[in-house]
mmCIF file of C-alpha atoms and ligand atoms in Angstrom:
data_model
loop_
_atom_site.group_PDB
_atom_site.id
_atom_site.type_symbol
_atom_site.label_atom_id
_atom_site.label_comp_id
_atom_site.label_asym_id
_atom_site.label_seq_id
_atom_site.Cartn_x
_atom_site.Cartn_y
_atom_site.Cartn_z
ATOM 1 C CA MET P 569 -27.476 -2.803 -6.464
ATOM 2 C CA PRO P 570 -24.405 -3.721 -6.046
ATOM 3 C CA LYS P 571 -23.022 -7.279 -5.859
ATOM 4 C CA VAL P 572 -23.209 -8.192 -2.505
ATOM 5 C CA LEU P 573 -21.217 -11.777 -1.968
ATOM 6 C CA ALA P 574 -22.860 -14.460 0.119
ATOM 7 C CA PRO P 575 -21.030 -17.265 2.258
ATOM 8 C CA ARG P 576 -19.278 -19.762 -0.537
ATOM 9 C CA ASP P 577 -19.102 -17.172 -3.246
ATOM 10 C CA THR P 578 -15.318 -16.278 -4.493
ATOM 11 C CA ILE P 579 -13.170 -13.287 -4.525
ATOM 12 C CA GLY P 580 -10.391 -13.026 -7.592
ATOM 13 C CA ILE P 581 -7.393 -11.432 -6.394
ATOM 14 C CA LEU P 582 -5.087 -10.779 -8.824
ATOM 15 C CA GLY P 583 -1.545 -10.958 -7.685
ATOM 16 C CA GLY P 584 -0.577 -14.104 -4.990
ATOM 17 C CA GLY P 585 2.262 -12.056 -2.629
ATOM 18 C CA GLN P 586 2.395 -11.533 1.446
ATOM 19 C CA LEU P 587 -1.053 -9.342 0.792
ATOM 20 C CA GLY P 588 -2.991 -11.452 -1.007
ATOM 21 C CA ARG P 589 -2.019 -14.026 0.746
ATOM 22 C CA MET P 590 -3.530 -12.759 4.380
ATOM 23 C CA THR P 591 -6.586 -11.165 2.560
ATOM 24 C CA ALA P 592 -7.041 -15.260 1.762
ATOM 25 C CA LEU P 593 -6.974 -15.743 4.797
ATOM 26 C CA ALA P 594 -9.668 -13.261 5.648
ATOM 27 C CA ALA P 595 -11.517 -14.425 3.452
ATOM 28 C CA ALA P 596 -11.867 -17.760 4.733
ATOM 29 C CA GLU P 597 -12.328 -17.033 8.629
ATOM 30 C CA LEU P 598 -15.934 -15.460 6.442
ATOM 31 C CA GLY P 599 -17.003 -18.388 4.713
ATOM 32 C CA LEU P 600 -15.723 -16.643 1.665
ATOM 33 C CA ARG P 601 -13.264 -18.841 -1.510
ATOM 34 C CA THR P 602 -10.092 -17.433 -3.204
ATOM 35 C CA LEU P 603 -9.052 -17.454 -6.588
ATOM 36 C CA ILE P 604 -5.332 -15.737 -6.872
ATOM 37 C CA TYR P 605 -4.468 -15.311 -10.471
ATOM 38 C CA GLN P 606 -0.885 -14.127 -11.165
ATOM 39 C CA PRO P 607 1.608 -15.293 -13.696
ATOM 40 C CA GLU P 608 4.542 -17.027 -11.208
ATOM 41 C CA ARG P 609 3.427 -20.815 -10.740
ATOM 42 C CA ASP P 610 4.098 -20.020 -7.080
ATOM 43 C CA GLY P 611 4.053 -17.726 -4.708
ATOM 44 C CA PRO P 612 2.561 -16.587 -0.500
ATOM 45 C CA GLY P 613 -0.812 -16.228 -1.982
ATOM 46 C CA PHE P 614 -1.151 -20.093 -3.520
ATOM 47 C CA ASP P 615 -0.614 -22.053 0.096
ATOM 48 C CA VAL P 616 -3.638 -20.670 1.557
ATOM 49 C CA ALA P 617 -5.941 -19.952 -1.228
ATOM 50 C CA THR P 618 -8.849 -21.845 -1.882
ATOM 51 C CA GLU P 619 -7.480 -21.696 -5.965
ATOM 52 C CA THR P 620 -5.518 -20.444 -8.014
ATOM 53 C CA MET P 621 -4.364 -19.869 -11.637
ATOM 54 C CA SER P 622 -1.468 -18.981 -12.824
ATOM 55 C CA GLY P 623 -1.539 -16.480 -16.601
ATOM 56 C CA ALA P 624 -0.545 -13.561 -18.074
ATOM 57 C CA TYR P 625 -1.917 -10.715 -16.957
ATOM 58 C CA GLU P 626 -1.932 -9.357 -21.320
ATOM 59 C CA ASP P 627 -3.577 -13.379 -22.022
ATOM 60 C CA GLU P 628 -7.412 -12.116 -22.448
ATOM 61 C CA ALA P 629 -8.548 -16.238 -22.421
ATOM 62 C CA ARG P 630 -7.058 -16.998 -19.494
ATOM 63 C CA LEU P 631 -8.177 -14.032 -18.366
ATOM 64 C CA ALA P 632 -11.839 -14.613 -18.749
ATOM 65 C CA GLU P 633 -11.414 -18.033 -17.764
ATOM 66 C CA PHE P 634 -10.531 -16.850 -14.532
ATOM 67 C CA ALA P 635 -13.333 -14.048 -14.014
ATOM 68 C CA ALA P 636 -15.603 -16.497 -14.754
ATOM 69 C CA ARG P 637 -15.235 -18.329 -11.775
ATOM 70 C CA CYS P 638 -15.218 -15.760 -9.779
ATOM 71 C CA ASP P 639 -17.886 -13.204 -8.285
ATOM 72 C CA VAL P 640 -15.680 -9.927 -7.259
ATOM 73 C CA ILE P 641 -12.011 -9.049 -8.171
ATOM 74 C CA THR P 642 -9.251 -6.751 -6.342
ATOM 75 C CA TYR P 643 -5.909 -6.600 -7.074
ATOM 76 C CA GLU P 644 -2.978 -6.712 -4.130
ATOM 77 C CA PHE P 645 -0.896 -4.550 -6.281
ATOM 78 C CA GLU P 646 -1.036 -1.526 -7.309
ATOM 79 C CA ASN P 647 0.864 -2.103 -10.960
ATOM 80 C CA VAL P 648 -1.103 -4.875 -12.427
ATOM 81 C CA PRO P 649 -1.278 -2.672 -15.724
ATOM 82 C CA ALA P 650 -4.639 -0.702 -16.608
ATOM 83 C CA ALA P 651 -5.393 -2.387 -19.179
ATOM 84 C CA THR P 652 -6.215 -5.659 -16.888
ATOM 85 C CA VAL P 653 -8.550 -3.903 -14.667
ATOM 86 C CA ALA P 654 -10.756 -2.407 -17.946
ATOM 87 C CA PHE P 655 -10.772 -5.506 -19.399
ATOM 88 C CA LEU P 656 -11.922 -7.638 -16.542
ATOM 89 C CA ASP P 657 -13.905 -5.035 -14.838
ATOM 90 C CA ALA P 658 -16.564 -5.294 -17.884
ATOM 91 C CA LEU P 659 -16.666 -9.138 -16.929
ATOM 92 C CA LYS P 660 -17.276 -8.748 -13.342
ATOM 93 C CA PRO P 661 -16.932 -6.661 -10.957
ATOM 94 C CA VAL P 662 -13.485 -5.265 -9.727
ATOM 95 C CA ARG P 663 -13.129 -3.721 -6.759
ATOM 96 C CA PRO P 664 -11.461 -1.042 -5.943
ATOM 97 C CA GLY P 665 -12.405 0.741 -9.127
ATOM 98 C CA ALA P 666 -10.271 1.939 -12.142
ATOM 99 C CA ARG P 667 -10.355 5.644 -11.201
ATOM 100 C CA MET P 668 -8.508 4.386 -8.046
ATOM 101 C CA LEU P 669 -6.147 2.567 -9.770
ATOM 102 C CA SER P 670 -5.412 4.780 -12.863
ATOM 103 C CA VAL P 671 -4.715 7.399 -10.507
ATOM 104 C CA SER P 672 -2.631 5.837 -7.894
ATOM 105 C CA GLN P 673 -0.335 3.870 -10.368
ATOM 106 C CA ASP P 674 0.765 7.915 -11.654
ATOM 107 C CA ARG P 675 2.324 9.893 -9.635
ATOM 108 C CA LEU P 676 1.595 13.006 -11.345
ATOM 109 C CA ALA P 677 -2.532 12.086 -11.933
ATOM 110 C CA GLU P 678 -2.224 11.269 -7.978
ATOM 111 C CA LYS P 679 -0.099 14.664 -7.564
ATOM 112 C CA ASP P 680 -3.435 16.690 -9.393
ATOM 113 C CA PHE P 681 -5.966 15.099 -8.305
ATOM 114 C CA ILE P 682 -4.647 15.441 -4.505
ATOM 115 C CA THR P 683 -3.887 19.323 -5.001
ATOM 116 C CA GLY P 684 -7.702 19.489 -6.877
ATOM 117 C CA LEU P 685 -9.508 18.350 -3.615
ATOM 118 C CA GLY P 686 -7.244 21.098 -1.478
ATOM 119 C CA ILE P 687 -4.380 18.818 0.067
ATOM 120 C CA ALA P 688 -1.203 19.630 0.584
ATOM 121 C CA CYS P 689 1.483 17.515 -0.992
ATOM 122 C CA ALA P 690 5.503 18.437 -1.777
ATOM 123 C CA PRO P 691 5.853 21.074 -4.398
ATOM 124 C CA TYR P 692 6.062 18.924 -8.279
ATOM 125 C CA ARG P 693 6.356 19.492 -10.991
ATOM 126 C CA ALA P 694 6.252 16.890 -14.375
ATOM 127 C CA ILE P 695 9.124 16.298 -16.042
ATOM 128 C CA ASP P 696 9.411 14.459 -19.268
ATOM 129 C CA SER P 697 12.915 15.104 -20.475
ATOM 130 C CA LEU P 698 16.590 16.091 -19.118
ATOM 131 C CA SER P 699 15.938 20.176 -20.246
ATOM 132 C CA ASP P 700 12.764 19.787 -18.028
ATOM 133 C CA LEU P 701 14.158 18.418 -15.670
ATOM 134 C CA GLU P 702 16.723 21.758 -15.233
ATOM 135 C CA ALA P 703 14.342 24.432 -15.734
ATOM 136 C CA ALA P 704 12.763 23.150 -12.417
ATOM 137 C CA VAL P 705 16.037 22.444 -10.429
ATOM 138 C CA ALA P 706 16.508 25.918 -10.792
ATOM 139 C CA ALA P 707 12.832 26.833 -10.083
ATOM 140 C CA MET P 708 12.671 24.134 -6.822
ATOM 141 C CA GLY P 709 15.984 23.768 -5.471
ATOM 142 C CA ARG P 710 18.099 21.431 -4.298
ATOM 143 C CA PRO P 711 17.414 18.989 -2.382
ATOM 144 C CA SER P 712 14.753 17.628 -4.371
ATOM 145 C CA VAL P 713 13.495 14.704 -5.571
ATOM 146 C CA LEU P 714 13.164 12.592 -8.656
ATOM 147 C CA LYS P 715 10.527 10.109 -9.397
ATOM 148 C CA THR P 716 9.559 7.648 -12.198
ATOM 149 C CA ARG P 717 5.661 8.671 -12.752
ATOM 150 C CA ARG P 718 5.006 4.675 -12.973
ATOM 151 C CA PHE P 719 6.352 1.101 -11.375
ATOM 152 C CA GLY P 720 8.120 3.736 -7.956
ATOM 153 C CA TYR P 721 7.960 1.256 -4.900
ATOM 154 C CA ASP P 722 10.003 1.087 -1.659
ATOM 155 C CA GLY P 723 12.674 3.654 -2.769
ATOM 156 C CA LYS P 724 12.571 2.474 -6.681
ATOM 157 C CA GLY P 725 12.569 4.732 -9.316
ATOM 158 C CA GLN P 726 13.620 7.677 -7.871
ATOM 159 C CA VAL P 727 16.460 9.222 -7.126
ATOM 160 C CA LEU P 728 17.836 12.610 -4.238
ATOM 161 C CA ILE P 729 18.791 15.314 -6.171
ATOM 162 C CA ARG P 730 21.672 16.466 -4.127
ATOM 163 C CA ALA P 731 23.888 19.632 -3.911
ATOM 164 C CA GLU P 732 26.569 18.130 -6.353
ATOM 165 C CA THR P 733 24.297 15.992 -8.434
ATOM 166 C CA VAL P 734 25.134 15.874 -12.213
ATOM 167 C CA LEU P 735 21.694 16.111 -13.776
ATOM 168 C CA ALA P 736 22.512 14.028 -16.940
ATOM 169 C CA GLU P 737 23.315 11.582 -14.632
ATOM 170 C CA ALA P 738 20.152 11.709 -12.004
ATOM 171 C CA TRP P 739 18.039 11.169 -15.936
ATOM 172 C CA SER P 740 19.788 8.398 -16.810
ATOM 173 C CA THR P 741 19.733 6.931 -13.312
ATOM 174 C CA ILE P 742 15.647 6.092 -13.885
ATOM 175 C CA GLY P 743 16.371 5.839 -17.096
ATOM 176 C CA GLY P 744 14.842 8.951 -18.633
ATOM 177 C CA GLN P 745 11.613 7.524 -18.455
ATOM 178 C CA PRO P 746 8.505 9.889 -17.504
ATOM 179 C CA ALA P 747 9.024 11.684 -13.982
ATOM 180 C CA VAL P 748 7.860 14.087 -11.535
ATOM 181 C CA LEU P 749 10.125 16.577 -9.461
ATOM 182 C CA GLU P 750 9.459 17.282 -6.104
ATOM 183 C CA GLY P 751 10.213 19.446 -3.572
ATOM 184 C CA PHE P 752 12.556 18.397 -0.956
ATOM 185 C CA VAL P 753 10.456 17.859 2.712
ATOM 186 C CA PRO P 754 12.153 18.838 5.528
ATOM 187 C CA PHE P 755 9.821 15.433 7.313
ATOM 188 C CA ILE P 756 9.650 14.784 11.488
ATOM 189 C CA ALA P 757 7.918 11.474 10.550
ATOM 190 C CA GLU P 758 6.320 9.601 8.775
ATOM 191 C CA VAL P 759 2.674 8.385 8.770
ATOM 192 C CA SER P 760 -0.131 6.824 7.606
ATOM 193 C CA VAL P 761 -3.647 5.745 7.626
ATOM 194 C CA ILE P 762 -4.989 2.786 6.675
ATOM 195 C CA ALA P 763 -8.989 3.918 5.768
ATOM 196 C CA ALA P 764 -12.051 2.003 4.460
ATOM 197 C CA ARG P 765 -15.163 2.116 2.232
ATOM 198 C CA GLY P 766 -17.513 0.253 1.377
ATOM 199 C CA VAL P 767 -19.561 -0.247 -1.445
ATOM 200 C CA ASP P 768 -22.116 3.081 -0.059
ATOM 201 C CA GLY P 769 -20.004 4.881 0.354
ATOM 202 C CA SER P 770 -19.334 4.038 4.068
ATOM 203 C CA PHE P 771 -16.498 5.351 5.180
ATOM 204 C CA ALA P 772 -13.576 4.053 8.449
ATOM 205 C CA ALA P 773 -9.941 4.361 9.258
ATOM 206 C CA TYR P 774 -7.963 2.632 11.919
ATOM 207 C CA ASP P 775 -5.417 4.596 14.403
ATOM 208 C CA LEU P 776 -2.532 6.516 12.899
ATOM 209 C CA CYS P 777 0.336 4.612 12.388
ATOM 210 C CA GLU P 778 3.866 6.092 12.511
ATOM 211 C CA ASN P 779 6.342 4.355 10.039
ATOM 212 C CA GLU P 780 9.668 4.288 10.452
ATOM 213 C CA HIS P 781 12.287 2.661 6.992
ATOM 214 C CA ARG P 782 15.626 1.810 7.045
ATOM 215 C CA ASN P 783 17.229 0.847 3.560
ATOM 216 C CA HIS P 784 14.197 3.032 1.972
ATOM 217 C CA ILE P 785 11.853 -0.087 3.202
ATOM 218 C CA LEU P 786 9.404 -0.016 6.171
ATOM 219 C CA TRP P 787 11.180 -1.420 9.070
ATOM 220 C CA GLN P 788 8.819 -0.529 11.862
ATOM 221 C CA THR P 789 4.484 0.853 12.311
ATOM 222 C CA SER P 790 4.191 2.298 15.737
ATOM 223 C CA VAL P 791 0.321 3.350 16.710
ATOM 224 C CA PRO P 792 -0.890 4.763 17.657
ATOM 225 C CA ALA P 793 1.536 7.963 15.920
ATOM 226 C CA ARG P 794 3.470 10.609 18.587
ATOM 227 C CA VAL P 795 0.789 13.670 17.174
ATOM 228 C CA ALA P 796 -1.347 15.861 17.787
ATOM 229 C CA PRO P 797 -5.121 14.985 18.622
ATOM 230 C CA GLU P 798 -5.725 17.810 15.803
ATOM 231 C CA THR P 799 -3.116 15.939 13.582
ATOM 232 C CA ALA P 800 -4.375 12.480 14.058
ATOM 233 C CA ASP P 801 -7.965 13.366 13.041
ATOM 234 C CA ALA P 802 -6.993 15.785 10.132
ATOM 235 C CA ALA P 803 -5.481 12.506 8.418
ATOM 236 C CA LEU P 804 -8.425 10.839 9.086
ATOM 237 C CA GLU P 805 -9.945 12.725 7.618
ATOM 238 C CA ILE P 806 -7.702 13.714 4.268
ATOM 239 C CA ALA P 807 -8.136 9.960 3.898
ATOM 240 C CA ARG P 808 -11.609 10.748 4.341
ATOM 241 C CA LYS P 809 -11.692 13.039 0.632
ATOM 242 C CA ILE P 810 -9.218 10.860 -0.989
ATOM 243 C CA GLY P 811 -11.370 7.573 -0.492
ATOM 244 C CA ALA P 812 -15.011 10.175 -1.529
ATOM 245 C CA GLY P 813 -12.761 11.519 -4.699
ATOM 246 C CA LEU P 814 -11.660 8.327 -6.079
ATOM 247 C CA GLU P 815 -15.678 6.485 -5.357
ATOM 248 C CA THR P 816 -12.643 3.986 -3.984
ATOM 249 C CA THR P 817 -14.484 0.806 -2.511
ATOM 250 C CA GLY P 818 -11.401 -1.563 0.056
ATOM 251 C CA VAL P 819 -9.156 -1.005 1.607
ATOM 252 C CA PHE P 820 -6.243 2.054 0.282
ATOM 253 C CA ALA P 821 -3.362 3.517 2.613
ATOM 254 C CA VAL P 822 -2.287 7.392 2.434
ATOM 255 C CA GLU P 823 1.048 8.152 3.469
ATOM 256 C CA LEU P 824 2.248 11.348 4.451
ATOM 257 C CA PHE P 825 5.007 13.223 6.276
ATOM 258 C CA LEU P 826 5.114 15.416 9.612
ATOM 259 C CA VAL P 827 6.650 18.049 9.718
ATOM 260 C CA ARG P 828 6.856 20.501 12.863
ATOM 261 C CA GLU P 829 6.431 23.838 12.528
ATOM 262 C CA ASN P 830 7.073 27.395 15.011
ATOM 263 C CA THR P 831 3.454 27.353 14.143
ATOM 264 C CA GLY P 832 2.329 23.578 14.828
ATOM 265 C CA GLU P 833 2.054 20.350 12.983
ATOM 266 C CA ARG P 834 1.518 19.865 9.303
ATOM 267 C CA LEU P 835 0.917 16.884 6.647
ATOM 268 C CA VAL P 836 2.292 16.054 3.433
ATOM 269 C CA VAL P 837 0.341 13.487 2.189
ATOM 270 C CA ASN P 838 3.416 11.386 -0.042
ATOM 271 C CA GLU P 839 1.496 8.643 -1.793
ATOM 272 C CA ILE P 840 -1.807 6.604 -1.807
ATOM 273 C CA ALA P 841 -1.828 2.907 -2.628
ATOM 274 C CA PRO P 842 -5.733 1.372 -3.448
ATOM 275 C CA ARG P 843 -4.656 -2.213 -1.771
ATOM 276 C CA VAL P 844 -3.747 -3.166 2.565
ATOM 277 C CA HIS P 845 -0.443 -2.002 3.589
ATOM 278 C CA ASN P 846 2.508 -3.537 5.639
ATOM 279 C CA SER P 847 1.735 -0.835 7.644
ATOM 280 C CA GLY P 848 -1.859 -2.223 8.290
ATOM 281 C CA HIS P 849 0.165 -5.162 9.653
ATOM 282 C CA TRP P 850 -0.622 -5.036 13.077
ATOM 283 C CA THR P 851 -4.469 -4.786 12.909
ATOM 284 C CA ILE P 852 -4.848 -8.532 12.900
ATOM 285 C CA GLU P 853 -4.174 -8.632 16.491
ATOM 286 C CA GLY P 854 -3.800 -5.015 17.077
ATOM 287 C CA ALA P 855 -7.689 -3.962 15.795
ATOM 288 C CA GLU P 856 -11.459 -5.470 16.525
ATOM 289 C CA CYS P 857 -10.537 -5.966 12.332
ATOM 290 C CA SER P 858 -8.106 -6.725 10.850
ATOM 291 C CA GLN P 859 -7.678 -4.355 7.897
ATOM 292 C CA PHE P 860 -7.746 -7.749 5.920
ATOM 293 C CA GLU P 861 -10.892 -9.213 6.881
ATOM 294 C CA GLN P 862 -11.929 -5.336 6.031
ATOM 295 C CA HIS P 863 -11.007 -5.326 2.839
ATOM 296 C CA VAL P 864 -12.722 -8.346 1.797
ATOM 297 C CA ARG P 865 -15.715 -7.020 3.920
ATOM 298 C CA ALA P 866 -15.560 -3.708 1.782
ATOM 299 C CA VAL P 867 -15.237 -6.397 -1.697
ATOM 300 C CA ALA P 868 -18.150 -8.329 -1.147
ATOM 301 C CA GLY P 869 -20.252 -5.245 -0.289
ATOM 302 C CA TRP P 870 -20.501 -6.486 3.928
ATOM 303 C CA PRO P 871 -20.607 -3.745 5.928
ATOM 304 C CA LEU P 872 -17.074 -2.160 7.484
ATOM 305 C CA GLY P 873 -15.579 -3.768 11.010
ATOM 306 C CA SER P 874 -14.837 -2.076 13.963
ATOM 307 C CA THR P 875 -11.674 -0.580 13.496
ATOM 308 C CA ALA P 876 -11.287 -0.448 17.409
ATOM 309 C CA ARG P 877 -7.801 -0.858 18.488
ATOM 310 C CA THR P 878 -8.170 -3.620 21.025
ATOM 311 C CA GLY P 879 -4.030 -2.305 22.988
ATOM 312 C CA ARG P 880 -3.083 0.527 24.591
ATOM 313 C CA ALA P 881 0.217 0.923 22.404
ATOM 314 C CA ILE P 882 1.206 -1.624 19.120
ATOM 315 C CA THR P 883 4.089 -1.902 17.763
ATOM 316 C CA MET P 884 4.264 -4.191 13.826
ATOM 317 C CA GLN P 885 7.799 -5.264 13.338
ATOM 318 C CA ASN P 886 9.203 -6.409 9.127
ATOM 319 C CA LEU P 887 11.099 -9.457 9.131
ATOM 320 C CA ILE P 888 13.340 -8.557 6.362
ATOM 321 C CA GLY P 889 15.730 -10.934 4.373
ATOM 322 C CA TYR P 890 18.282 -13.360 7.262
ATOM 323 C CA GLU P 891 15.709 -11.164 10.243
ATOM 324 C CA ALA P 892 13.191 -14.399 9.658
ATOM 325 C CA GLY P 893 15.910 -16.680 9.688
ATOM 326 C CA ASP P 894 15.245 -15.220 13.944
ATOM 327 C CA TRP P 895 11.447 -17.548 13.808
ATOM 328 C CA LEU P 896 12.542 -19.384 16.811
ATOM 329 C CA THR P 897 13.526 -16.763 18.532
ATOM 330 C CA LEU P 898 10.961 -14.786 18.134
ATOM 331 C CA ALA P 899 8.531 -17.765 18.421
ATOM 332 C CA SER P 900 9.135 -18.833 22.316
ATOM 333 C CA GLU P 901 8.743 -14.915 23.105
ATOM 334 C CA PRO P 902 5.476 -14.449 25.167
ATOM 335 C CA GLY P 903 3.094 -11.860 23.609
ATOM 336 C CA ALA P 904 4.797 -12.030 20.190
ATOM 337 C CA HIS P 905 2.485 -12.605 17.549
ATOM 338 C CA LEU P 906 4.935 -14.338 14.453
ATOM 339 C CA HIS P 907 3.786 -14.697 11.239
ATOM 340 C CA LEU P 908 6.524 -15.874 8.345
ATOM 341 C CA TYR P 909 4.926 -15.512 4.348
ATOM 342 C CA GLY P 910 5.992 -19.178 3.803
ATOM 343 C CA LYS P 911 8.827 -16.947 1.316
ATOM 344 C CA SER P 912 11.157 -20.074 -0.684
ATOM 345 C CA GLU P 913 14.324 -17.817 -0.084
ATOM 346 C CA ALA P 914 15.452 -14.534 2.184
ATOM 347 C CA ARG P 915 17.417 -12.412 -0.117
ATOM 348 C CA PRO P 916 18.196 -8.714 1.330
ATOM 349 C CA GLY P 917 15.446 -6.530 1.384
ATOM 350 C CA ARG P 918 13.069 -9.384 0.803
ATOM 351 C CA LYS P 919 10.032 -8.799 3.004
ATOM 352 C CA MET P 920 9.621 -12.950 4.988
ATOM 353 C CA GLY P 921 7.293 -12.003 7.713
ATOM 354 C CA HIS P 922 6.255 -9.848 10.399
ATOM 355 C CA VAL P 923 6.517 -9.641 14.215
ATOM 356 C CA THR P 924 3.509 -7.219 16.028
ATOM 357 C CA ARG P 925 3.402 -6.807 19.678
ATOM 358 C CA VAL P 926 0.509 -5.545 21.340
ATOM 359 C CA ARG P 927 0.873 -3.520 25.051
ATOM 360 C CA ARG P 928 -2.643 -4.162 26.699
HETATM 361 P P1 LIG O 1206 8.878 6.723 -2.556
HETATM 362 O O1 LIG O 1206 8.632 5.910 -3.183
HETATM 363 O O2 LIG O 1206 7.665 7.836 -2.520
HETATM 364 O O3 LIG O 1206 7.609 6.535 -0.465
HETATM 365 O O4 LIG O 1206 9.639 7.094 -0.666
HETATM 366 C C1 LIG O 1206 10.660 7.046 -0.835
HETATM 367 C C2 LIG O 1206 11.295 7.575 0.937
HETATM 368 O O5 LIG O 1206 12.135 8.437 0.023
HETATM 369 C C3 LIG O 1206 10.002 8.003 1.402
HETATM 370 O O6 LIG O 1206 9.128 7.218 2.460
HETATM 371 C C4 LIG O 1206 10.661 8.715 2.458
HETATM 372 O O7 LIG O 1206 12.000 8.918 3.192
HETATM 373 C C5 LIG O 1206 11.581 10.276 0.990
HETATM 374 N N1 LIG O 1206 12.010 10.676 0.295
HETATM 375 C C6 LIG O 1206 10.245 10.830 -0.693
HETATM 376 N N2 LIG O 1206 10.233 12.071 -1.091
HETATM 377 C C7 LIG O 1206 10.216 12.836 -0.500
HETATM 378 C C8 LIG O 1206 10.608 14.437 -0.578
HETATM 379 N N3 LIG O 1206 9.678 14.766 -1.881
HETATM 380 N N4 LIG O 1206 11.247 14.775 0.215
HETATM 381 C C9 LIG O 1206 11.843 14.091 1.902
HETATM 382 N N5 LIG O 1206 12.282 13.038 1.259
HETATM 383 C C10 LIG O 1206 11.146 12.661 0.862
#
């Protein structure tokens, strides 16, 4: 029988950024304790978790000490080393499991998995050398997108191959690391599904989110996405298949491109995030059960909560860098739900907070 947590049991969270922070807040509301572990001695999560620990992800003695103090373990970011999760999983249940992590950490494994389910993703080829890149670009054409297999986020670790791009330069820009070349998807919008799978295999998903990026960073999410009802249903079904295929437990996100053709709308999966997601922050005020509470429920072995929307239309806007300096103005706006992550220093591109507006 999968472990079910009781109130006052402890959820260990690897990573103490804003996602860990909002997860810890949700756990507290359900009477659960949290222990955040990360290498840094400070972070947004450390202000609100019940307890904190600093240690390297490679420090097995420290990790064992961490595991001994937890009833179940989760993580708030996908770049936690697979070896760390494997080590911890032998001591306490880690949710989501190792398969979700290994697939979502590696763009090639991810695309092989998605295609294997019969779900569309951008055409792709594995790239391990400059000559692989030359052959792939010759076959797939330009524009195309070169992405490192690992450690890419917010547009980092990727290069757009345009008509004039010198391939040797593109290859050196990504540091000559194992990569994939993707065909360019002529999308009209980017959408995401925030979904959850319970330990018993139950599934729940929120309404489809429509996401606008600026400088490769999520700027605004609007819900519901402006798509045909069949498209929204199809997106949720894609997420259900992915969650079941990975036998995951917890909240995860599927980012998709929306392509509009004469024949109608088509969805292409971009990537899977094995965790709560920035495009799901609106659920704190905009859904019956937030994505953070949902994740806590799932990893605790509790029943999933209702994903029903609480308003007609909801927007979530990130406060990036110095935008958070407007907090007094935002705090005085009626109906604006302001969230600040307590980061000490604003830097360009740094997510400092977000604001959600629910139209009823
Ligand atoms: P990613 O890091 O994979 O989420 O990519 C960052 C952004 O680059 C996406 O949000 C898209 O705007 C763009 N992008 C990535 N891959 C493709 C693609 N195959 N075709 C077109 N645009 C892409």
